[in-house]
mmCIF file of N, CA and C in Angstrom:
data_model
loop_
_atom_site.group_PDB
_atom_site.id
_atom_site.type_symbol
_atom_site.label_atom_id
_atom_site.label_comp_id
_atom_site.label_asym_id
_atom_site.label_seq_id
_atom_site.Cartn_x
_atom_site.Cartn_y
_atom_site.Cartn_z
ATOM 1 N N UNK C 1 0.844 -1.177 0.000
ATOM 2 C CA UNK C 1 0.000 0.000 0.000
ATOM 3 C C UNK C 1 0.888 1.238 0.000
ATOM 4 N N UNK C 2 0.678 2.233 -1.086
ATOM 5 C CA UNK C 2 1.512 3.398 -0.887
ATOM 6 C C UNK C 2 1.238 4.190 -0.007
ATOM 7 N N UNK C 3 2.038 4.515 0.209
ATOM 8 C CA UNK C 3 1.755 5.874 1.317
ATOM 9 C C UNK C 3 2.484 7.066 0.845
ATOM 10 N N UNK C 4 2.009 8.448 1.035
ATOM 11 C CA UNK C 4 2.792 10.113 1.215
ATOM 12 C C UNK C 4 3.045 10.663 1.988
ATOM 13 N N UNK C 5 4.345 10.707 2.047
ATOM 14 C CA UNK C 5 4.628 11.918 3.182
ATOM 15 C C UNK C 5 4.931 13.507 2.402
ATOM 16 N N UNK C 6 4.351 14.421 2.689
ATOM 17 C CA UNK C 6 4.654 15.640 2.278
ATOM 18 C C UNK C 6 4.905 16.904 3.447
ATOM 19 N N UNK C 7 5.797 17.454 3.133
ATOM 20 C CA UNK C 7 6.692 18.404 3.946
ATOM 21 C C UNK C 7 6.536 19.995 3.272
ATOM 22 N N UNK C 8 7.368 20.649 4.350
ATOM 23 C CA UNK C 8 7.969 22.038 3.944
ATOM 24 C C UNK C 8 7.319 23.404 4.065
ATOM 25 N N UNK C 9 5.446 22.817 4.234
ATOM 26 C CA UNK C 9 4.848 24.397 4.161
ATOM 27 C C UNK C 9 4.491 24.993 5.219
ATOM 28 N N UNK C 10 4.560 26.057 5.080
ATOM 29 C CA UNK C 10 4.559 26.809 6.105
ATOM 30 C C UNK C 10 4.089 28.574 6.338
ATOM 31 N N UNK C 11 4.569 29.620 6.147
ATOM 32 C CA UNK C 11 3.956 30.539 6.500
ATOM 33 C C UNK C 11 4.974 31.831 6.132
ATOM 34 N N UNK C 12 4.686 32.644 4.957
ATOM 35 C CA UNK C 12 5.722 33.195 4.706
ATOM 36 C C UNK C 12 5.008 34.630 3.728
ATOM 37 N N UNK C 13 5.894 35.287 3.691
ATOM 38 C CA UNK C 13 5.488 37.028 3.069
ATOM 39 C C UNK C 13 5.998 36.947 1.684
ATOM 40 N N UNK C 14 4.791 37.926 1.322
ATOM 41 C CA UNK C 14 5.084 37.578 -0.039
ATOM 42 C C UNK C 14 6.418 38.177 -0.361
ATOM 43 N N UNK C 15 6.212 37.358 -1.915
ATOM 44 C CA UNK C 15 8.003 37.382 -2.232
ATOM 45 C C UNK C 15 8.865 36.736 -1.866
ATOM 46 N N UNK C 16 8.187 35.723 -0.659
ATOM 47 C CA UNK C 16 9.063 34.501 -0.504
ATOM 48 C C UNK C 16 9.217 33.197 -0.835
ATOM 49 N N UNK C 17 9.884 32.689 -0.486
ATOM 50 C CA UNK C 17 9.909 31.070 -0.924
ATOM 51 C C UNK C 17 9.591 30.853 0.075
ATOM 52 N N UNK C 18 9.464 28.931 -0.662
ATOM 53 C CA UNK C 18 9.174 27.584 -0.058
ATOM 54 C C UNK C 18 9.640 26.069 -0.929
ATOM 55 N N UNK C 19 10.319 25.069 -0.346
ATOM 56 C CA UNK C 19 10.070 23.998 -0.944
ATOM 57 C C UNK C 19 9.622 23.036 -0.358
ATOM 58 N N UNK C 20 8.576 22.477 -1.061
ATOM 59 C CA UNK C 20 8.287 21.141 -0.824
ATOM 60 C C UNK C 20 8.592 20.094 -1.138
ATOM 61 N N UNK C 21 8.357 19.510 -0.074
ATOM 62 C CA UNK C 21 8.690 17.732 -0.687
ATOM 63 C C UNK C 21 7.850 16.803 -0.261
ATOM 64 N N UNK C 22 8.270 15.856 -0.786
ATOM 65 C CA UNK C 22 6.848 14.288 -0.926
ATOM 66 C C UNK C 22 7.804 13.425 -0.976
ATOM 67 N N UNK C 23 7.831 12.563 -0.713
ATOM 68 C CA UNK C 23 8.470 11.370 -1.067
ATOM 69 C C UNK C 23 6.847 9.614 -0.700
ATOM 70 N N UNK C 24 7.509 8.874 -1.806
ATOM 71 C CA UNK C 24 6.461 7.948 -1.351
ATOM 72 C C UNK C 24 6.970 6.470 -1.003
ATOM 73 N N UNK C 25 6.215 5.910 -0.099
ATOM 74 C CA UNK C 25 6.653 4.501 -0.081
ATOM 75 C C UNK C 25 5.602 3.004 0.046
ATOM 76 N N UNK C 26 6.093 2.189 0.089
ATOM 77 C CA UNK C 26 5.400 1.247 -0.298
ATOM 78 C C UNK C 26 5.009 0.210 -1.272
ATOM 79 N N UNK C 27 5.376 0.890 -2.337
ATOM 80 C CA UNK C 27 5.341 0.227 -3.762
ATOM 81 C C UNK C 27 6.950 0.278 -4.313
ATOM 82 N N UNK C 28 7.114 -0.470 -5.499
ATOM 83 C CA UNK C 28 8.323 -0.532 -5.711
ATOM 84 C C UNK C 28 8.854 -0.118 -7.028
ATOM 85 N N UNK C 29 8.190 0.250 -7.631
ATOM 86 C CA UNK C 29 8.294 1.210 -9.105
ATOM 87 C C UNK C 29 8.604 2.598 -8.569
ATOM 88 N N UNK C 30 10.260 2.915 -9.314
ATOM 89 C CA UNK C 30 10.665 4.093 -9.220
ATOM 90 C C UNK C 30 10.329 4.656 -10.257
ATOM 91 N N UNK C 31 9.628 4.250 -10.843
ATOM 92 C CA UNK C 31 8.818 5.278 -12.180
ATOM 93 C C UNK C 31 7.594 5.708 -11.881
ATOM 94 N N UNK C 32 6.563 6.017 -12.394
ATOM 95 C CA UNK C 32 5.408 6.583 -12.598
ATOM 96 C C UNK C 32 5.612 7.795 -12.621
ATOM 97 N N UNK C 33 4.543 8.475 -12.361
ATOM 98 C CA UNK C 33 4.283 10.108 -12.463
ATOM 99 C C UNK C 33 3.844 10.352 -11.344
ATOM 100 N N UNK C 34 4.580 11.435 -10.362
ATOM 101 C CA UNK C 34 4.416 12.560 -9.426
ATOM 102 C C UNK C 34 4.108 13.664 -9.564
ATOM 103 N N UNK C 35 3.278 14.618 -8.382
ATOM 104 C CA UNK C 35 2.608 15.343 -9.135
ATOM 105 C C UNK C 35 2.025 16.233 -7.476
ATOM 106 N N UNK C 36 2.528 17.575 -7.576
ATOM 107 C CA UNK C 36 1.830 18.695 -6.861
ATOM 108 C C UNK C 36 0.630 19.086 -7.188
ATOM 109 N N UNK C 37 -0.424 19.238 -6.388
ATOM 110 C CA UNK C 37 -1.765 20.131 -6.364
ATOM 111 C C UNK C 37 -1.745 20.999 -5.238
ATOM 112 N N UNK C 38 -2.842 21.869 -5.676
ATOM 113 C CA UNK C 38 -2.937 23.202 -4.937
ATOM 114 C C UNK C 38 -4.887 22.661 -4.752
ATOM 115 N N UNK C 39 -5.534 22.730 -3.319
ATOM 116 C CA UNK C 39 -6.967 22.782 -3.635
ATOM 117 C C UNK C 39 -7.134 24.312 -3.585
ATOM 118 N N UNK C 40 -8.328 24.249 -4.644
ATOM 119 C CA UNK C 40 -9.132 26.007 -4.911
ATOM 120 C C UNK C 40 -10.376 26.217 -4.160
ATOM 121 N N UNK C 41 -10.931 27.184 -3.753
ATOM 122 C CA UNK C 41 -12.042 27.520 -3.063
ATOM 123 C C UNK C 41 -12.987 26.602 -3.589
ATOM 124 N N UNK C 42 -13.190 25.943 -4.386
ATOM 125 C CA UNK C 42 -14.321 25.071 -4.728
ATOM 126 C C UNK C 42 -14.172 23.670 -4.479
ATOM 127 N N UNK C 43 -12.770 23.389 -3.575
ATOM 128 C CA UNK C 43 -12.965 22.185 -3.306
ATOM 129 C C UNK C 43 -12.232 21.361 -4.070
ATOM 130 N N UNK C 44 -11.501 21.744 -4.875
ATOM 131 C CA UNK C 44 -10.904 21.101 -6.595
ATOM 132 C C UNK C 44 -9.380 21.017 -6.254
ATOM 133 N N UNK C 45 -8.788 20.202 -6.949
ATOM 134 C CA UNK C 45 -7.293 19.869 -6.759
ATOM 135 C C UNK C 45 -6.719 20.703 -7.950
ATOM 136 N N UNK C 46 -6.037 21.466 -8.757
ATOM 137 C CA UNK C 46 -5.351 22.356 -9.664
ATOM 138 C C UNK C 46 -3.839 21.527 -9.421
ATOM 139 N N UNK C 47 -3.486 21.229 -10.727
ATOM 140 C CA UNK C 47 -2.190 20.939 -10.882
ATOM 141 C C UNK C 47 -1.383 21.354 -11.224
ATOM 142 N N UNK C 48 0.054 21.538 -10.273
ATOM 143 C CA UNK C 48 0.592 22.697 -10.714
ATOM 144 C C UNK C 48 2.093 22.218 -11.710
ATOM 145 N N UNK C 49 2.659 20.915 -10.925
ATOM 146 C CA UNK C 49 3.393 20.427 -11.521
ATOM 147 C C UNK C 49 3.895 18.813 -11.372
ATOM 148 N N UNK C 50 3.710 18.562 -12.519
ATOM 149 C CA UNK C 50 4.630 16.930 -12.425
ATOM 150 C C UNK C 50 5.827 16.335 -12.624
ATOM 151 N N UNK C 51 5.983 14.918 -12.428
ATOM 152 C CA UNK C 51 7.375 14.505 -13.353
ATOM 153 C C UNK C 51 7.360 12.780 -13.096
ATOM 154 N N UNK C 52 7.628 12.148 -14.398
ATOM 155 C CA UNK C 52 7.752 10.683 -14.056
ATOM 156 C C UNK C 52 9.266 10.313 -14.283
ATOM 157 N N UNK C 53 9.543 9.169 -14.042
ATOM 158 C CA UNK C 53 10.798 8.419 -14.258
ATOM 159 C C UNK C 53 11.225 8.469 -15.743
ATOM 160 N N UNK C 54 10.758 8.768 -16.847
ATOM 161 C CA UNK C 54 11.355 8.918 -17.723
ATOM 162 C C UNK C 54 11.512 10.325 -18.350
ATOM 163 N N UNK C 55 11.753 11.315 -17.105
ATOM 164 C CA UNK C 55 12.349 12.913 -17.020
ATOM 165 C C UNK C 55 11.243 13.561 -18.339
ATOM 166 N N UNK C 56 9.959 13.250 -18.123
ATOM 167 C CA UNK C 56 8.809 14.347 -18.282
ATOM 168 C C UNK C 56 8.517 14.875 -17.245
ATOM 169 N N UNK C 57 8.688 15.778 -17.623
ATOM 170 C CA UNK C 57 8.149 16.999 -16.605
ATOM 171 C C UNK C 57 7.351 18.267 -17.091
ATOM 172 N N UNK C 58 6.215 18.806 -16.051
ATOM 173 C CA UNK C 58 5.424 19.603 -16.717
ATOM 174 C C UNK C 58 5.021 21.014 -15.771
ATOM 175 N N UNK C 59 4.961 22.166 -15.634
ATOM 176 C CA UNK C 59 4.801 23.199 -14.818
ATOM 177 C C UNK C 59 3.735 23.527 -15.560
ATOM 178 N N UNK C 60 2.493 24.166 -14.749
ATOM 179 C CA UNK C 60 1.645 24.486 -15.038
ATOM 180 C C UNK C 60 1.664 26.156 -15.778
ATOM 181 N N UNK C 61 0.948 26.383 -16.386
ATOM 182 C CA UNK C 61 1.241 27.428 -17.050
ATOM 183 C C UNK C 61 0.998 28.955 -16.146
ATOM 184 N N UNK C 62 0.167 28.888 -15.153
ATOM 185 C CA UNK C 62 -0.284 29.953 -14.404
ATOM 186 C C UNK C 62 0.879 30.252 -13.024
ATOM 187 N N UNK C 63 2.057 28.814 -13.216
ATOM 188 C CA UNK C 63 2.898 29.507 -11.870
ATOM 189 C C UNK C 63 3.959 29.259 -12.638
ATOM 190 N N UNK C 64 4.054 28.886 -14.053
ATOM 191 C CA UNK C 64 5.241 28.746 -14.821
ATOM 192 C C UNK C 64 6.258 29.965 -14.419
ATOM 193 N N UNK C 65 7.248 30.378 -14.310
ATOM 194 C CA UNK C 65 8.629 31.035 -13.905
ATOM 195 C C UNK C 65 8.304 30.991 -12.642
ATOM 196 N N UNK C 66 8.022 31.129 -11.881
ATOM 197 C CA UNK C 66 7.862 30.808 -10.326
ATOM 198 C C UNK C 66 8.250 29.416 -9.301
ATOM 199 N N UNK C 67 7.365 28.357 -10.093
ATOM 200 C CA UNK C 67 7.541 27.274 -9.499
ATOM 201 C C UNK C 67 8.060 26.339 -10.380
ATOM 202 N N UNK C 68 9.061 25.291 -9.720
ATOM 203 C CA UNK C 68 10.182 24.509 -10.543
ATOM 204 C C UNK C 68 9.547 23.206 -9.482
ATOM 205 N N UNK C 69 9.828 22.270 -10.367
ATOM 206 C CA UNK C 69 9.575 20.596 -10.310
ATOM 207 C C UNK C 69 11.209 20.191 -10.172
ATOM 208 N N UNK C 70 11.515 19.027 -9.515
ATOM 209 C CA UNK C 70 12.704 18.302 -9.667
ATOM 210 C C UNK C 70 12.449 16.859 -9.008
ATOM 211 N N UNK C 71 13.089 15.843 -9.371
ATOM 212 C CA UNK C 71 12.209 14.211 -9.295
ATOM 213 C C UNK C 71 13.696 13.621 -9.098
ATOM 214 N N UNK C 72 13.376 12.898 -8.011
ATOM 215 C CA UNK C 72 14.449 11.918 -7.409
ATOM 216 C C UNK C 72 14.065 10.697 -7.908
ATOM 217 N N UNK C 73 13.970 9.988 -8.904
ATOM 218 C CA UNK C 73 13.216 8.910 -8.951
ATOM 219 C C UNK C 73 13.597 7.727 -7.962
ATOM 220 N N UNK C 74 15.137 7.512 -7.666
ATOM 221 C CA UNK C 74 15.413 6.215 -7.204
ATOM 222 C C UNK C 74 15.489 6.960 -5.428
ATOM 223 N N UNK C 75 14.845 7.559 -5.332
ATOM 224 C CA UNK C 75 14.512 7.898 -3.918
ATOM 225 C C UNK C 75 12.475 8.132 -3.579
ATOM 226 N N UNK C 76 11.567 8.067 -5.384
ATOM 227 C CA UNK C 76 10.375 8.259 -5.138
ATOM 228 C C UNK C 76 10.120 9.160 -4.481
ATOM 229 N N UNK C 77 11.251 10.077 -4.742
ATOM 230 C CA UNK C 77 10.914 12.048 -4.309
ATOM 231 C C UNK C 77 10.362 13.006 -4.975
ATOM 232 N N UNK C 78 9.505 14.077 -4.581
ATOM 233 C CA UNK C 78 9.265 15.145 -5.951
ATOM 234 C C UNK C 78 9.851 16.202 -4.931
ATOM 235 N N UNK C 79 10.190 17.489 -5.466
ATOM 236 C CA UNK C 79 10.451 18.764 -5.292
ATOM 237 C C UNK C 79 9.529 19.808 -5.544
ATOM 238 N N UNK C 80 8.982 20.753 -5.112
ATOM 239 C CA UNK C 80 8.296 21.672 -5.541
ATOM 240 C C UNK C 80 9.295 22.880 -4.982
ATOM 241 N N UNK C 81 9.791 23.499 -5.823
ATOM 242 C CA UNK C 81 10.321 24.860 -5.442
ATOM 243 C C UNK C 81 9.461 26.050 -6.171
ATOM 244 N N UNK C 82 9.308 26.616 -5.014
ATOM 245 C CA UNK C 82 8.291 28.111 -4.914
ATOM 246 C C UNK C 82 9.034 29.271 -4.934
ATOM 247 N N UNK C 83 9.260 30.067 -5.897
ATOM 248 C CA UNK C 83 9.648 31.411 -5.315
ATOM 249 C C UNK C 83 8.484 32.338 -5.644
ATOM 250 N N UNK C 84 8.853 34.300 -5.000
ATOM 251 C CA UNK C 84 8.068 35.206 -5.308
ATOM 252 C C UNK C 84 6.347 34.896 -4.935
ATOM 253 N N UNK C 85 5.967 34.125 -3.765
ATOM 254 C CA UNK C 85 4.556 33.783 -3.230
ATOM 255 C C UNK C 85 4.038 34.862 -3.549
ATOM 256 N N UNK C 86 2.923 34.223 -3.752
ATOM 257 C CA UNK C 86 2.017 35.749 -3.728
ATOM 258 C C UNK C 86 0.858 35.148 -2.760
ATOM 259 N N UNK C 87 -0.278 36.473 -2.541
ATOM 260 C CA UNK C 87 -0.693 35.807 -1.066
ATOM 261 C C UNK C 87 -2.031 34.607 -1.998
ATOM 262 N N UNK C 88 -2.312 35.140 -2.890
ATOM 263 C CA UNK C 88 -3.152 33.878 -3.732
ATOM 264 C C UNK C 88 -2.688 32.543 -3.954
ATOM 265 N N UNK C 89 -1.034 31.971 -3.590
ATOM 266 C CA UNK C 89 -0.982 31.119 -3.292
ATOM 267 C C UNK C 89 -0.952 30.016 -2.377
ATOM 268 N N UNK C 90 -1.762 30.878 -1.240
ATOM 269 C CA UNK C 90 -2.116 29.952 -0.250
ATOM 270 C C UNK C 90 -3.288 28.988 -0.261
ATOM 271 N N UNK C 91 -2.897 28.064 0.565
ATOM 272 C CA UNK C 91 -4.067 27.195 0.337
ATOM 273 C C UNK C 91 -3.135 25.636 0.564
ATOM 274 N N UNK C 92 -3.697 24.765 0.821
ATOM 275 C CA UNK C 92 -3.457 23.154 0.463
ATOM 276 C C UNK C 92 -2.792 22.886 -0.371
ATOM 277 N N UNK C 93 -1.691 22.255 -0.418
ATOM 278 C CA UNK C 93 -0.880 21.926 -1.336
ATOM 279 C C UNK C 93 -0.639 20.242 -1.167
ATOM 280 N N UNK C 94 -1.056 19.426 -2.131
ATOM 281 C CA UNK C 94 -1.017 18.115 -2.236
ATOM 282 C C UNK C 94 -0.273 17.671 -3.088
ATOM 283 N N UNK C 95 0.445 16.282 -2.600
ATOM 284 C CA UNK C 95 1.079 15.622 -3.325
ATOM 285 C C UNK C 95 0.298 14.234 -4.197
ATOM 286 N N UNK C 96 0.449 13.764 -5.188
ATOM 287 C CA UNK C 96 0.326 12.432 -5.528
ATOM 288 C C UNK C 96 0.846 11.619 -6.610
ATOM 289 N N UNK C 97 0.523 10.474 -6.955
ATOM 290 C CA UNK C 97 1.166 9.594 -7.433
ATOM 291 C C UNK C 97 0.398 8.437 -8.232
ATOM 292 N N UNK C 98 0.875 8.667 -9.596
ATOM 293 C CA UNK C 98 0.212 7.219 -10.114
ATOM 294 C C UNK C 98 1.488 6.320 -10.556
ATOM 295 N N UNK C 99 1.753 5.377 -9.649
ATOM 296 C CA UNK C 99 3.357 5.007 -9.952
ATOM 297 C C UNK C 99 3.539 3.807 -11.388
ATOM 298 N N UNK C 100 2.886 3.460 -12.058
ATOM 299 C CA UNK C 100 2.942 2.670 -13.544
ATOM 300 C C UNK C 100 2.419 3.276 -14.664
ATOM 301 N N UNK C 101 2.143 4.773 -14.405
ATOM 302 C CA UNK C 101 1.373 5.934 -15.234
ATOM 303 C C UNK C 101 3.049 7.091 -15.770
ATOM 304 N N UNK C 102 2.169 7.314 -17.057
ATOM 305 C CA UNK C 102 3.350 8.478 -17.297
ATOM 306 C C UNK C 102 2.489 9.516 -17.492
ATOM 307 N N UNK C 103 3.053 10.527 -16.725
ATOM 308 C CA UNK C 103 2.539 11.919 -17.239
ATOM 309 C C UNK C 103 1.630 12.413 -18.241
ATOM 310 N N UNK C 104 2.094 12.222 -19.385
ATOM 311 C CA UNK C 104 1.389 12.384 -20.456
ATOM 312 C C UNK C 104 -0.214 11.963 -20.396
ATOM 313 N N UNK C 105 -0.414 10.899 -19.616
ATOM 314 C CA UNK C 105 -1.053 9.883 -19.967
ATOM 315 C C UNK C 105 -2.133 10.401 -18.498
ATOM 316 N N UNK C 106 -1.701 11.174 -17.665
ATOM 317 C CA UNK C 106 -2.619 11.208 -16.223
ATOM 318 C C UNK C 106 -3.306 12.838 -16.092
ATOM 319 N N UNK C 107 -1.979 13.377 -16.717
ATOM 320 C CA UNK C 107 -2.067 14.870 -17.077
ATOM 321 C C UNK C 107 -2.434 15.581 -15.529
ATOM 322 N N UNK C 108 -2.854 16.290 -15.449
ATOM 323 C CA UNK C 108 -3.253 17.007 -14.079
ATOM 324 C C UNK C 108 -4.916 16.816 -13.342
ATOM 325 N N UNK C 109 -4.913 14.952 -13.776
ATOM 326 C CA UNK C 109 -6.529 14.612 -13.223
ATOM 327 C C UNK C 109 -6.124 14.312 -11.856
ATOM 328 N N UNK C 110 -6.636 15.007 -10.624
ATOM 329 C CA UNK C 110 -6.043 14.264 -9.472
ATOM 330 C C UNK C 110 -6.840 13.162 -9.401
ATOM 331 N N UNK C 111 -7.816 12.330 -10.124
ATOM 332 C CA UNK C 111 -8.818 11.556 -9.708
ATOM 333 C C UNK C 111 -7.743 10.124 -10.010
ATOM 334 N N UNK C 112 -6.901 10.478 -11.166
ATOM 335 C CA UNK C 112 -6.122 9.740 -11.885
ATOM 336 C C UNK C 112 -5.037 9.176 -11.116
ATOM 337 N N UNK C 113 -4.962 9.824 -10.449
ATOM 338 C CA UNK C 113 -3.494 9.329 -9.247
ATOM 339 C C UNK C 113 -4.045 8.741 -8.070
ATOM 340 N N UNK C 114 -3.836 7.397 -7.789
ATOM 341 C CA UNK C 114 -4.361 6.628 -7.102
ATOM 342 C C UNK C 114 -3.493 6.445 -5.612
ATOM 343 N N UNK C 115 -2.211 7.344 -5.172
ATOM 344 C CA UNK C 115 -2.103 7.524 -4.334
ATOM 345 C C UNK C 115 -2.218 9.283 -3.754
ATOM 346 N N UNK C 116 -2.508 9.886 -2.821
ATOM 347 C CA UNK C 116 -3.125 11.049 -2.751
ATOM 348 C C UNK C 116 -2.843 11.285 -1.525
ATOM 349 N N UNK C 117 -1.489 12.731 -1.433
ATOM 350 C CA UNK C 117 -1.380 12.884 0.094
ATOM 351 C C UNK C 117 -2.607 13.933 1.044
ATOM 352 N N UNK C 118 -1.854 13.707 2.092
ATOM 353 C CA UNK C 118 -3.466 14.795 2.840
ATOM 354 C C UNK C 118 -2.943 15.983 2.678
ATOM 355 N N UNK C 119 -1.651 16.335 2.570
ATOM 356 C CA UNK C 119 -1.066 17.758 2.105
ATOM 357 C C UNK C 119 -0.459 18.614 3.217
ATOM 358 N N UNK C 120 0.095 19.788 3.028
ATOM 359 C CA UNK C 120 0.782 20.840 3.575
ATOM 360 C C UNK C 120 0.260 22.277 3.265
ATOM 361 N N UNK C 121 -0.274 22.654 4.237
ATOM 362 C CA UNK C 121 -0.875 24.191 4.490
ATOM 363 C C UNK C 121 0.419 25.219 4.048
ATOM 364 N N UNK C 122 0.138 25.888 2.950
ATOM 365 C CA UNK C 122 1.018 26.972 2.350
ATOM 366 C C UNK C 122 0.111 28.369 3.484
ATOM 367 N N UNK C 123 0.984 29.561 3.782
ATOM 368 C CA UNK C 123 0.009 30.654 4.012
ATOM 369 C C UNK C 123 1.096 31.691 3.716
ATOM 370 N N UNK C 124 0.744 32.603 3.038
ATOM 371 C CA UNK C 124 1.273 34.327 2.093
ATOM 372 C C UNK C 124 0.928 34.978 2.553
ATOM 373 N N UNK C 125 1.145 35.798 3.344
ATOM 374 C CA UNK C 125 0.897 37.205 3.907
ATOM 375 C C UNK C 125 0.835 38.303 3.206
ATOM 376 N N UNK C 126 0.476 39.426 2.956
ATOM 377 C CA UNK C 126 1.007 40.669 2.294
ATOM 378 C C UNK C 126 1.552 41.500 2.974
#
């Protein structure tokens, strides 16, 4: 059974950073596709960025120059590096994982990723 651990968020003014991390365990495929979400006032998971074992990787277009992806595969790590917060990026930040899935193929459905962390509270001040 997989499990997520996700780290790093915390509470910061805008213009600052943050990184997160996830790492997963349980299963034994250092491939699949990993993958950050943000939930939105409606309850919805928004994807911001992924990456599988065969170095696809994808940043969402709305935090593109801001936020950077980086994938440990033989550690089943993701990276989320945040710079320049703004206070609209607070909120829930989730990790997940479809580990025999490639990117391409899962795209930013969180329904699609069949492991799903409970997440890390981001908060932006102004």
């Amino acid at each position: 059974q997989g499990r997520i651990a996700e780290s790093g968020g915390g509470s910061v003014e805008a213009g600052g950073s943050l990184t997160l991390s996830c790492s997963v365990s349980g299963y034994s495929s250092s491939g699949g596709c990993m993958a950050w979400f943000r939930r939105n006032p409606a309850n919805r998971y928004d994807g911001l960025a992924s990456a599988d074992g065969e170095d696809d990787s994808n940043v969402a277009e709305f935090v593109k120059g801001r936020f950077t992806i980086s994938r440990d595969s033989a550690k089943n790590s993701l990276n989320l590096q945040m710079i320049n917060l703004k206070p609209e990026d607070s909120g829930l930040y989730a990790c997940a994982a479809a580990p025999w899935a490639r990117c391409r193929d899962v795209g930013f459905n969180w329904f699609s990723f069949p492991y799903r962390g409970l997440g890390t509270q981001v908060s932006v001040s102004s």
